[in-house]
XYZ file of C-alpha atoms in Angstrom:
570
model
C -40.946 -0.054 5.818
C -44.152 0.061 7.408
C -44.456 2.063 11.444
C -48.227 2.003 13.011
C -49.431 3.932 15.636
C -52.775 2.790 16.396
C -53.053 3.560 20.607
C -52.394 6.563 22.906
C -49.653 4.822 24.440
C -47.789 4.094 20.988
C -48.143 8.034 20.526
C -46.225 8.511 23.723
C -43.491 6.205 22.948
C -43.050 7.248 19.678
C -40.520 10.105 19.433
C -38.308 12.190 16.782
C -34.598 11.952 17.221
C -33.604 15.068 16.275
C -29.844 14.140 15.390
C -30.826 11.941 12.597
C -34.139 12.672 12.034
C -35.080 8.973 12.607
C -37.952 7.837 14.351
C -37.585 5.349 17.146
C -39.890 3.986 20.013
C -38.762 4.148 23.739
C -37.772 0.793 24.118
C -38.622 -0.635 27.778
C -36.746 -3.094 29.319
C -38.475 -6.423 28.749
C -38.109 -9.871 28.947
C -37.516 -12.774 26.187
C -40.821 -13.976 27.393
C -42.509 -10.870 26.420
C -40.726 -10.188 23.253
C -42.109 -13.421 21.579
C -45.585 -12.063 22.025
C -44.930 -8.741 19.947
C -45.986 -7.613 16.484
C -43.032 -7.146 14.676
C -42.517 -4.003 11.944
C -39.355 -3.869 10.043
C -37.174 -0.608 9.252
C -34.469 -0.295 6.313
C -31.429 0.250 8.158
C -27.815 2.249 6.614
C -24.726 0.188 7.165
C -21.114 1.368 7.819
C -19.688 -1.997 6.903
C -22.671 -4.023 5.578
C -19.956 -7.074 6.029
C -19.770 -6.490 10.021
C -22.707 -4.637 11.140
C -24.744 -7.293 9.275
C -23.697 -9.567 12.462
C -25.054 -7.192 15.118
C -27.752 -7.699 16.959
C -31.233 -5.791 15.657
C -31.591 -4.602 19.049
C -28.345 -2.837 19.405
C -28.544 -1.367 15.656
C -29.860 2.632 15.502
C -33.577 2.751 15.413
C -34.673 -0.407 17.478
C -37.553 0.037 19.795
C -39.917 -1.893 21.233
C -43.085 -1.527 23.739
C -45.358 -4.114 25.116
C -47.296 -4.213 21.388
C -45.235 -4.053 18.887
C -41.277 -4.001 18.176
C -39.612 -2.233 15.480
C -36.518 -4.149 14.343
C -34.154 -2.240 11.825
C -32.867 -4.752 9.000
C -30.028 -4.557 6.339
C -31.410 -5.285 3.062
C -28.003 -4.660 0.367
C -28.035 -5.509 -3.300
C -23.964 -5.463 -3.761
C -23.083 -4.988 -7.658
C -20.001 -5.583 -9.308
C -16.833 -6.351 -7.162
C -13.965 -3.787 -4.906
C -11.314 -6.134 -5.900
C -11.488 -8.932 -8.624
C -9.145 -11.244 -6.938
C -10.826 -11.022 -3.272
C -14.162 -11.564 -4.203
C -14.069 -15.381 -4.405
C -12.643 -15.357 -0.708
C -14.602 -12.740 0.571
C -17.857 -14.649 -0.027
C -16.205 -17.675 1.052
C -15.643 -16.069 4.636
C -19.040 -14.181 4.561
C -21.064 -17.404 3.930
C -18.744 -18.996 6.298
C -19.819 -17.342 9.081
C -23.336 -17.018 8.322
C -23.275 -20.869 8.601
C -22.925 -20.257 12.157
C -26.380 -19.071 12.191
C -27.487 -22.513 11.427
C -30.980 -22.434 11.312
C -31.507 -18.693 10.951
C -29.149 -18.588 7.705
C -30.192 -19.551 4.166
C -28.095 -19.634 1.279
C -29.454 -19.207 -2.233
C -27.235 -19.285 -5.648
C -29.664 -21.095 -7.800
C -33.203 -19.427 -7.690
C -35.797 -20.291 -5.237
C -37.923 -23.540 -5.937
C -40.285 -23.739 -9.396
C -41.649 -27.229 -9.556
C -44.358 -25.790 -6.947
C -45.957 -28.981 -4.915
C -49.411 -29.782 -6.585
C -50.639 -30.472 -3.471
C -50.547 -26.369 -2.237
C -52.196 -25.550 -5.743
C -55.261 -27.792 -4.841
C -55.347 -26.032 -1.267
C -55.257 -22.653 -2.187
C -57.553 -22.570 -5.665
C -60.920 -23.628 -4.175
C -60.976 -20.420 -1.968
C -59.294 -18.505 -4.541
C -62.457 -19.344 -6.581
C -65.087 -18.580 -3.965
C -63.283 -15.711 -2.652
C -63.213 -13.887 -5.806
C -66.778 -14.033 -6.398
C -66.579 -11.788 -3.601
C -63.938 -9.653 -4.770
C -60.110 -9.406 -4.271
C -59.657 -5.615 -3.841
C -56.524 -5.786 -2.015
C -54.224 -7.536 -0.029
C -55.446 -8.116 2.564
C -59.074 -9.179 1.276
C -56.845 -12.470 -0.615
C -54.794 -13.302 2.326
C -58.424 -13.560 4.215
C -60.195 -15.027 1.991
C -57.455 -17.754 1.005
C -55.071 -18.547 3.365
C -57.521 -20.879 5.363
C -55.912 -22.891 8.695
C -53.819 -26.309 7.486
C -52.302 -24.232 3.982
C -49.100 -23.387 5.857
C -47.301 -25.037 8.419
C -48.232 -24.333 11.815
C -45.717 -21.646 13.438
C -47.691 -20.467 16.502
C -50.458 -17.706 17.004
C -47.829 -14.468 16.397
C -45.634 -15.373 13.940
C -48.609 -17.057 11.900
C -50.336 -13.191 12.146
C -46.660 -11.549 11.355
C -47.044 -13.659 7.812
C -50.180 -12.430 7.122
C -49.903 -9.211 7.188
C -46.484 -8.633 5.776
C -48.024 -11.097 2.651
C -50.692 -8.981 2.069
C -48.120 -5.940 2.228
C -46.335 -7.702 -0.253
C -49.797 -8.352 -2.326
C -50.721 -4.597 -2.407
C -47.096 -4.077 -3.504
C -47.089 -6.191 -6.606
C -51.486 -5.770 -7.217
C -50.387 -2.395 -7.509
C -48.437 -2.931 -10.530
C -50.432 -5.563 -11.798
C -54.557 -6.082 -12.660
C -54.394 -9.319 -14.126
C -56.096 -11.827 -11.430
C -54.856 -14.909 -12.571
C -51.328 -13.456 -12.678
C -51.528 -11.976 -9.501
C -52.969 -15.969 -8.506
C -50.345 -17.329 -9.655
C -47.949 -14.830 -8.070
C -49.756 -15.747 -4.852
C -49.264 -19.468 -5.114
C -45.916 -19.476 -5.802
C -44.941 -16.611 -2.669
C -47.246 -19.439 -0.184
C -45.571 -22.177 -1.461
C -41.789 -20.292 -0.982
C -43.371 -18.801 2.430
C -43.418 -22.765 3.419
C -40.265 -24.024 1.864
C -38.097 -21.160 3.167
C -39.975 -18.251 5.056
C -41.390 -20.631 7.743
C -38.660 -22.104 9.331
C -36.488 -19.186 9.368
C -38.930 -17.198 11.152
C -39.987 -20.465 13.692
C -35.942 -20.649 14.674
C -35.989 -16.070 15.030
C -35.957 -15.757 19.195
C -37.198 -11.512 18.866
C -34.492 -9.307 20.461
C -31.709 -11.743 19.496
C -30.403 -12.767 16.244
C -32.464 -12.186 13.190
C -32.373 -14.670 9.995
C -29.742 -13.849 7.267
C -30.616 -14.511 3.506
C -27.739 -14.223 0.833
C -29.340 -14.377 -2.658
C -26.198 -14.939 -5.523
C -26.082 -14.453 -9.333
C -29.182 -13.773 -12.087
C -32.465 -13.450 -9.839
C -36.038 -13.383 -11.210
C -38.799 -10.707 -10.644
C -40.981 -12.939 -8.409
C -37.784 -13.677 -6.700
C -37.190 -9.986 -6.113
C -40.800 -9.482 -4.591
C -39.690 -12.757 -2.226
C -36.566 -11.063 -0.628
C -38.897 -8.125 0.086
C -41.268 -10.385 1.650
C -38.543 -11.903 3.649
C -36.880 -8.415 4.579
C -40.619 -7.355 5.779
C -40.760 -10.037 8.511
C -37.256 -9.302 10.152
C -34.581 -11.076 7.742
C -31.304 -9.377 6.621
C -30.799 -9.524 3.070
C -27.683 -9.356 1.285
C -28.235 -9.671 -2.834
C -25.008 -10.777 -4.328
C -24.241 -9.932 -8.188
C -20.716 -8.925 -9.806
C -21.929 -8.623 -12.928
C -25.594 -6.476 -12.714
C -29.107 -6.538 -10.978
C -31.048 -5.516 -13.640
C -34.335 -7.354 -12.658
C -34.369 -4.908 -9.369
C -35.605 -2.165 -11.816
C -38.608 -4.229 -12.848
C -39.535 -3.904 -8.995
C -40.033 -0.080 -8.451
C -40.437 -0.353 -4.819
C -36.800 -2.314 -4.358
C -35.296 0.947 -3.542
C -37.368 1.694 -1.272
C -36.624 -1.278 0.771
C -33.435 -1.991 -0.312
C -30.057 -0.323 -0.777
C -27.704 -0.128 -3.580
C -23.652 -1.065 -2.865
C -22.180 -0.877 -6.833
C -18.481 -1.089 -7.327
C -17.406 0.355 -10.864
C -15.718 -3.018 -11.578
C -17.433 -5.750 -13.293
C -17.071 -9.327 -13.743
C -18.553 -12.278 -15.006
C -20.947 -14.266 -13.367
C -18.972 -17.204 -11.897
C -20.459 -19.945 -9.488
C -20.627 -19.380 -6.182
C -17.416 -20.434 -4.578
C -17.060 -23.436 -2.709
C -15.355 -24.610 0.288
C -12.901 -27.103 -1.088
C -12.184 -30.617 0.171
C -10.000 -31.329 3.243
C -10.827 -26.894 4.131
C -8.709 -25.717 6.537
C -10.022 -23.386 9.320
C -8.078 -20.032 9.033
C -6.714 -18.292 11.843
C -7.599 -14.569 13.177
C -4.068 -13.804 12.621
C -4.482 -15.089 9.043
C -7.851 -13.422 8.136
C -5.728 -10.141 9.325
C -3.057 -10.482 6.913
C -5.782 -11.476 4.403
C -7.623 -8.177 4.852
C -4.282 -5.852 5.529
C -2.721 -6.959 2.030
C -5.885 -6.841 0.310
C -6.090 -2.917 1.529
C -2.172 -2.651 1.164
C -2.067 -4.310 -2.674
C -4.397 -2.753 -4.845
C -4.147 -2.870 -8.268
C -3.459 0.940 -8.993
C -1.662 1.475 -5.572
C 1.654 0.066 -7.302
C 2.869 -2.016 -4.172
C 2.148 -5.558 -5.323
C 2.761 -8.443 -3.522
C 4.343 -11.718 -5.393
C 2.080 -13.221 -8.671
C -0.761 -10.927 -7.540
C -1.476 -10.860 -11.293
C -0.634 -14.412 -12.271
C -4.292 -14.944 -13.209
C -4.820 -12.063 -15.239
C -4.960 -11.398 -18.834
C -1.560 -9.896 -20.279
C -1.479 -7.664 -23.035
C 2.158 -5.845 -24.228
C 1.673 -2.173 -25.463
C 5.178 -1.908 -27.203
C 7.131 1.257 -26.259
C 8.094 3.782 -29.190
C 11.303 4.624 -27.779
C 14.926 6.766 -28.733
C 18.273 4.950 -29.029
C 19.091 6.333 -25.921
C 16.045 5.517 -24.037
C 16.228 2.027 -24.918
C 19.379 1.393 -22.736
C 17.449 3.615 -19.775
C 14.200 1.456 -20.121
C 16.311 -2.209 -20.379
C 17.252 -2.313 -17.043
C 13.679 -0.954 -15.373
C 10.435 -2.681 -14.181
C 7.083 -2.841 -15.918
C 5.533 -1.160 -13.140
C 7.863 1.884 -13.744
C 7.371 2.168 -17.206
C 4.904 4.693 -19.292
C 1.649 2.989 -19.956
C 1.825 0.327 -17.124
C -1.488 -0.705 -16.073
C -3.797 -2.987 -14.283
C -7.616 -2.880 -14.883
C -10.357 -5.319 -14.461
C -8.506 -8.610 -14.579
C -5.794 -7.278 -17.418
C -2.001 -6.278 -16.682
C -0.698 -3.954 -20.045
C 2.847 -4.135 -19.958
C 5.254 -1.706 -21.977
C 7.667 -3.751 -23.929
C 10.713 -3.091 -26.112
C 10.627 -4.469 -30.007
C 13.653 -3.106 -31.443
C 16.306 -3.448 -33.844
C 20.165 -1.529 -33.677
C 21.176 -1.216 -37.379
C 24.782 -0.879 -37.694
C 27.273 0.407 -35.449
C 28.094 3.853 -33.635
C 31.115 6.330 -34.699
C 32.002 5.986 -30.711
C 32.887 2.212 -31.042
C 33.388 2.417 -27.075
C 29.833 3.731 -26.241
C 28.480 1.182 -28.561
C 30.229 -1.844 -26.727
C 29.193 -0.360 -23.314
C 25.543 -0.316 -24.180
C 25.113 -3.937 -25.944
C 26.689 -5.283 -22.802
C 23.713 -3.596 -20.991
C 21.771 -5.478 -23.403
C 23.388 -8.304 -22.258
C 23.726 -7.974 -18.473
C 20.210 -9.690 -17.546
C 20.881 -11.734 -14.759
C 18.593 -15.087 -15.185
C 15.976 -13.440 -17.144
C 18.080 -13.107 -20.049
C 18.539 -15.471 -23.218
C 21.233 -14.526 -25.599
C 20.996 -15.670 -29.272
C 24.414 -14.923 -31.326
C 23.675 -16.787 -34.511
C 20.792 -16.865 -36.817
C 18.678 -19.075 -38.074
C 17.396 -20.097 -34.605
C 15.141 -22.903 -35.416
C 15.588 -25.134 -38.904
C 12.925 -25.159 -41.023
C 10.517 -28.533 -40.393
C 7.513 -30.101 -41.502
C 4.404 -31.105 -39.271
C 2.299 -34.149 -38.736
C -0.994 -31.640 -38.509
C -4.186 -32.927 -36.334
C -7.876 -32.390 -36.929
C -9.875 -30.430 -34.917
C -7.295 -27.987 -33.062
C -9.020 -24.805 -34.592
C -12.321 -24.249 -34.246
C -14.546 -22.774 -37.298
C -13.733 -19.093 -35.675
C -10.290 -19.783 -36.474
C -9.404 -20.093 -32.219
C -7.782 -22.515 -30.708
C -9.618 -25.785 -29.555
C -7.676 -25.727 -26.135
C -8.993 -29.044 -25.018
C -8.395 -30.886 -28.361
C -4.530 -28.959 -28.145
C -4.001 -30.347 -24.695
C -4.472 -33.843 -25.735
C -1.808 -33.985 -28.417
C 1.755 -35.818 -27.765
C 3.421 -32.108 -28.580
C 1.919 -30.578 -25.777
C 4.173 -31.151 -22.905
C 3.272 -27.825 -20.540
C 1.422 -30.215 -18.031
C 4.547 -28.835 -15.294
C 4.164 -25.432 -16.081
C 2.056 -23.212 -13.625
C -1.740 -23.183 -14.555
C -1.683 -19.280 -15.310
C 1.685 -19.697 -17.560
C -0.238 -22.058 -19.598
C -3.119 -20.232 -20.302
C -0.841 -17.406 -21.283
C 0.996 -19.304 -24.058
C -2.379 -20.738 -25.510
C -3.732 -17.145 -25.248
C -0.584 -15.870 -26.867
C -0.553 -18.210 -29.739
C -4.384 -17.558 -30.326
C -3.340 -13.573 -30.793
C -0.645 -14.527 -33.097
C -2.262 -16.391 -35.381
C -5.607 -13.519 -35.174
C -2.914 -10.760 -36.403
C -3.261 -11.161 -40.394
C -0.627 -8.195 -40.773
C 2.328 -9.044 -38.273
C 4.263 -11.283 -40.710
C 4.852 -9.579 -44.395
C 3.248 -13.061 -45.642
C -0.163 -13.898 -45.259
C -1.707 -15.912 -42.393
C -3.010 -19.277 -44.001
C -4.395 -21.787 -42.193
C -1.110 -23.982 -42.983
C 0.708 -20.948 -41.440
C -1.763 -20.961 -38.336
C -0.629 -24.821 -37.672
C 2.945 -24.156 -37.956
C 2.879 -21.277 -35.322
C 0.872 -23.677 -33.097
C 3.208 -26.670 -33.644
C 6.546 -24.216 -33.395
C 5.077 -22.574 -30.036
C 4.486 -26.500 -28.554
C 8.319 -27.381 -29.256
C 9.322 -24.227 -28.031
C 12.825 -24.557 -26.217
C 12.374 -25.368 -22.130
C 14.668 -21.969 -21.779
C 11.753 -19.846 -22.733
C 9.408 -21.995 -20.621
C 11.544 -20.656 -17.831
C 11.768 -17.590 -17.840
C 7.605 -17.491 -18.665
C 7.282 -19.632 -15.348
C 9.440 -16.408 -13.957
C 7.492 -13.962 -15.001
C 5.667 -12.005 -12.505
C 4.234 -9.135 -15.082
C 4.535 -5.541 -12.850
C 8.506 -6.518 -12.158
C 11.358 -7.814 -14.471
C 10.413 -8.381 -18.130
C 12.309 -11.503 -19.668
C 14.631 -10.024 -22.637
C 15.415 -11.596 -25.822
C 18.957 -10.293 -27.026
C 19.821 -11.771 -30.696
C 23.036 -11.108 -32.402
C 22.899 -11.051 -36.183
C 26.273 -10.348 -37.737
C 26.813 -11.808 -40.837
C 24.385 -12.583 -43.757
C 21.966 -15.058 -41.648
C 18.323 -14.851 -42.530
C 15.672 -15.403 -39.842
C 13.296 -18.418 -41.049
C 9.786 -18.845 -40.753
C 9.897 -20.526 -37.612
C 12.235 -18.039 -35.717
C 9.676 -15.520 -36.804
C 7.096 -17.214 -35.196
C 8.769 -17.464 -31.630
C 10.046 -13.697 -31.671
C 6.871 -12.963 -32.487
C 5.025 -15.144 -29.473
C 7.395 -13.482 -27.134
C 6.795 -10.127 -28.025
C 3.183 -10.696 -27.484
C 3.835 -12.252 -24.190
C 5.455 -9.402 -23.045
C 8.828 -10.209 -23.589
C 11.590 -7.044 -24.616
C 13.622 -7.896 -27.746
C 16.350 -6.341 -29.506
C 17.829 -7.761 -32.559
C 21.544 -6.314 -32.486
C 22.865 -6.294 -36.716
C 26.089 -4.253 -37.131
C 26.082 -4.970 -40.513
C 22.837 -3.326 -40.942
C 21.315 -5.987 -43.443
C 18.016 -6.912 -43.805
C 16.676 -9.266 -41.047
C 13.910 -8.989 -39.423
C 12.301 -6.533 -41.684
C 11.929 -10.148 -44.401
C 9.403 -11.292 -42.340
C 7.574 -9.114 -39.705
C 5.958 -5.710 -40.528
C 8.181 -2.502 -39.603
C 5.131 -0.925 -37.790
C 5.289 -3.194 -35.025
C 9.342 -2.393 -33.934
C 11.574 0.187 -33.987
C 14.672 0.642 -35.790
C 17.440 2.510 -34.332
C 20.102 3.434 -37.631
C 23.698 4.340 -36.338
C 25.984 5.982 -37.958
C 28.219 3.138 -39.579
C 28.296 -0.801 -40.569
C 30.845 -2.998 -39.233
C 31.606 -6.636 -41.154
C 33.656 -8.530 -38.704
C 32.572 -8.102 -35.050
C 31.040 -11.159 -33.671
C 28.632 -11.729 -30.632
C 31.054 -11.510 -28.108
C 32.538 -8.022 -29.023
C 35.418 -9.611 -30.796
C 36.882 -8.372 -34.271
C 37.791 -10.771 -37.063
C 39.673 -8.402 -39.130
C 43.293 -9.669 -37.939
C 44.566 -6.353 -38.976
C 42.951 -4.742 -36.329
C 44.469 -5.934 -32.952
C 44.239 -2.499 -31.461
C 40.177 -2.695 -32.048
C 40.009 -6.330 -30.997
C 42.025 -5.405 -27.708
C 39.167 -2.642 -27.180
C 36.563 -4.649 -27.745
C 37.871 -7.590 -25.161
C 37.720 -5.188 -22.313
C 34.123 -5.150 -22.781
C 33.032 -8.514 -22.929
């Protein structure tokens, strides 16, 4: 930013503060009266909190000075990159552009570029004395602003701030001549800043009182290099900037002198661009005490600090990273949360969750120990579904409809809502997104199921997952992903064969985080017909048992002593 020292007396005033090594003029006291007369520089200023100190006054921020000449205003100017925490960000810029709208006049708001379609009208002011004045040559910027911008081009904003636009536009002229030669570029570069300077520039700086409140800008999403050069322009004749991107701000690099008047805030978490957030109908006005509890659990609940308040993660993306665990592990790791488990983890809008796929093949030598662990297995409150027979689901036939993959093989979510099957209208708005995600990442796997994944095979995992038993809906609709899983428990103990269909739902669960263990005394082959052996474990005990059923009773009447065991278990 620009300081001039052009009299005796400015030399006087104009001092080193030794602390910060800032320089700063003795500022007087003076009246309103005598600050509207005063040439105005501008000085990049470091925030603490760009969110709060952006509302103090310029002449209370470090480095404001003023004598009876000239005033020297300090200014925030902040490109903010990526975002501190995904699910805040929405709000946060709700509550920042809320209160900038009680700047009224001295706040503008831009999420969709500055103005193209540039008014004819300022093109057939400006190009006759473009023409004339380059005959005479257009060295610099300050030669085009006097050769061109001739009385009745821009609106009329009185005597100073009319002089405070020229010479901070032919700042910004030397800025961008300097990096360009081309004249009719640069003209064009010209027209477009005077037109912009009249649209937005003028009546923010007709409605700036000096020594109170200065004009606030907030730029959001993709911006343009002319647009860059703009907020410069703007920053130059006393506005705050704030440049709002979560994604990047690449076009800031094409602009070599935006670091020198502006100041980087970038947050290692990305996101895509999303629209800027509006107020929705029938708003509410939040209360101080509110905004508190706002801000305290958004410092209290982040996502690695592993104190998470209810479905802080309903809107993220869930992934299972199944657990590779002992026999003996598997009863330890039933009973605890997601959170507490290895490889638990939540990182830019994704929750991993460590799950349990296993199966117990046969039965222990300690016939005791064994009963006492499957009734941990089956001890799971209301987040539990038992199975004790299989098949599950009978093999069935579909009435398939057009259109509900698209050519990538994904799911054509729209088309899939629409069909009489789909009846998860009730279900929360995160839950269903998770079963259509789930069901797209089943059908993507072509080597989960030991049979190939045909397109006939796609539509009956769709169709099976859309009839799914309301049981299952339930405990998804429970699911809050760093606390309880929901468990599958199935009992196979006779010569039962999973179909096609059951396949397909254990393997939608396990994707959706569910833990599963398929409990087969007899050790046959079950799940192993149908689902690849790399994707669960199998725990072997030492013997097979033919005639225990689910509930830990023995059929073998010849054994009453084992059957009167087994009741005092279950």
């Amino acid at each position: 930013m620009e300081q001039d020292i052009k009299t005796e007396e400015d030399s006087l005033l104009y001092l080193l503060d030794r602390k910060g090594g800032e320089r700063a003029f003795c500022a007087p006291s003076m009246s309103q009266a005598e600050f509207a007369h005063l040439a105005l520089n501008t000085i990049s200023a470091e925030a603490k909190d760009i969110f709060e100190d952006i509302f103090t006054l310029p002449k209370e921020r470090r480095g404001f000075a003023a004598n009876h000449r000239l005033m020297v205003t300090p200014i925030y100017f902040y490109r903010i990159i990526g975002v501190e925490d995904r699910q805040s960000y929405k709000e946060k810029l709700l509550l920042l552009n809320e209160k900038l709208l009680q700047q009224h006049k001295l706040y503008l708001k831009v999420d969709d570029h500055f103005d193209k379609s540039i008014d004819p009208k300022m093109v057939q002011k400006i190009v006759p004395h473009w023409i004339c004045s380059e005959k005479l040559g257009l060295q610099n910027g300050k030669k085009v602003v006097e050769g061109t911008l001739k009385k009745g081009i821009l609106s009329d904003i009185g005597e100073t701030k009319q002089q405070l636009i020229k010479d901070k536009l032919a700042i910004l002229l030397d800025i961008f001549m300097k990096n360009q030669r081309n004249m009719n570029i640069i003209k064009n570069f010209y027209i477009k800043i005077l037109y912009w300077i009249e649209k937005y520039a003028l009546s923010l700086i007709q409605a700036y009182e000096y020594g109170k409140v200065n004009p606030k800008v907030l730029f959001y999403g993709d911006i343009q290099r002319d647009e860059v050069y703009f907020l410069i322009f703007l920053s130059l004749i006393g506005c705050d900037i704030l440049y709002f991107n979560p994604q990047d701000a690449s076009k800031f690099d094409e602009v070599q002198e935006s670091n020198i008047y502006s100041k980087l805030l970038e947050y290692d978490e990305k996101m895509d661009l999303i629209p800027f957030p509006q107020l929705p109908k029938g708003h509410r006005q939040e209360t101080v005490a509110r905004r508190a509890s706002v801000e305290i659990d958004r410092i209290l609940h982040t996502e690695e600090g592993g104190l998470y308040r209810p479905w802080q993660f309903e809107d993220y993306k869930l992934f299972s990273t199944p657990l590779q665990t002992t026999y003996e592990e598997l009863f330890i790791l039933w009973k605890e949360q997601a959170r507490f488990r290895q490889g638990f983890k939540v990182e830019t809008g994704s929750v991993y969750i460590p799950n349990i796929f296993a199966k117990i093949s046969g039965t222990a030598t300690d016939i005791n120990e064994y009963l006492v662990n499957l009734n941990k297995l089956k001890d799971n409150g209301d987040m539990g579904i038992l199975i004790d027979k299989i098949p599950i689901y009978p093999s069935r036939g579909y009435a398939l409809s057009s259109g509900i993959f698209d050519k990538e093989g994904k799911l054509n979510r729209e088309r899939i809502k629409c069909l009489p099957e789909y009846r998860f209208g009730y279900l929360r708005s995160a839950v269903q997104d998770l079963i259509l995600d789930k069901i797209d990442e089943l059908v993507s796997q072509e080597d989960f199921f030991v049979f190939p994944m045909t397109p006939q095979l796609k539509a009956k995992c769709l169709y099976t997952i859309l009839t799914l038993e309301k049981k299952y809906l339930d405990l998804l609709q429970k699911f809050d992903y760093p606390h309880q899983l929901p468990k599958l428990v199935i009992f196979d103990g006779d010569e039962g064969t999973f179909t096609q269909e059951d396949l397909i739902v254990i393997g939608f669960l396990h994707f959706s985080g569910f833990d599963i263990v398929i409990v087969t005394p007899t050790g046959y082959n079950n799940i192993e017909n149908g689902i690849n052996c790399y994707y669960y474990d199998i725990h072997k005990l030492e013997n097979f048992t033919f005639d225990l059923d689910f509930h830990g009773q023995a059929e073998n009447k010849k054994n009453n002593g084992f059957k009167k065991i087994l009741s005092r278990f279950f």
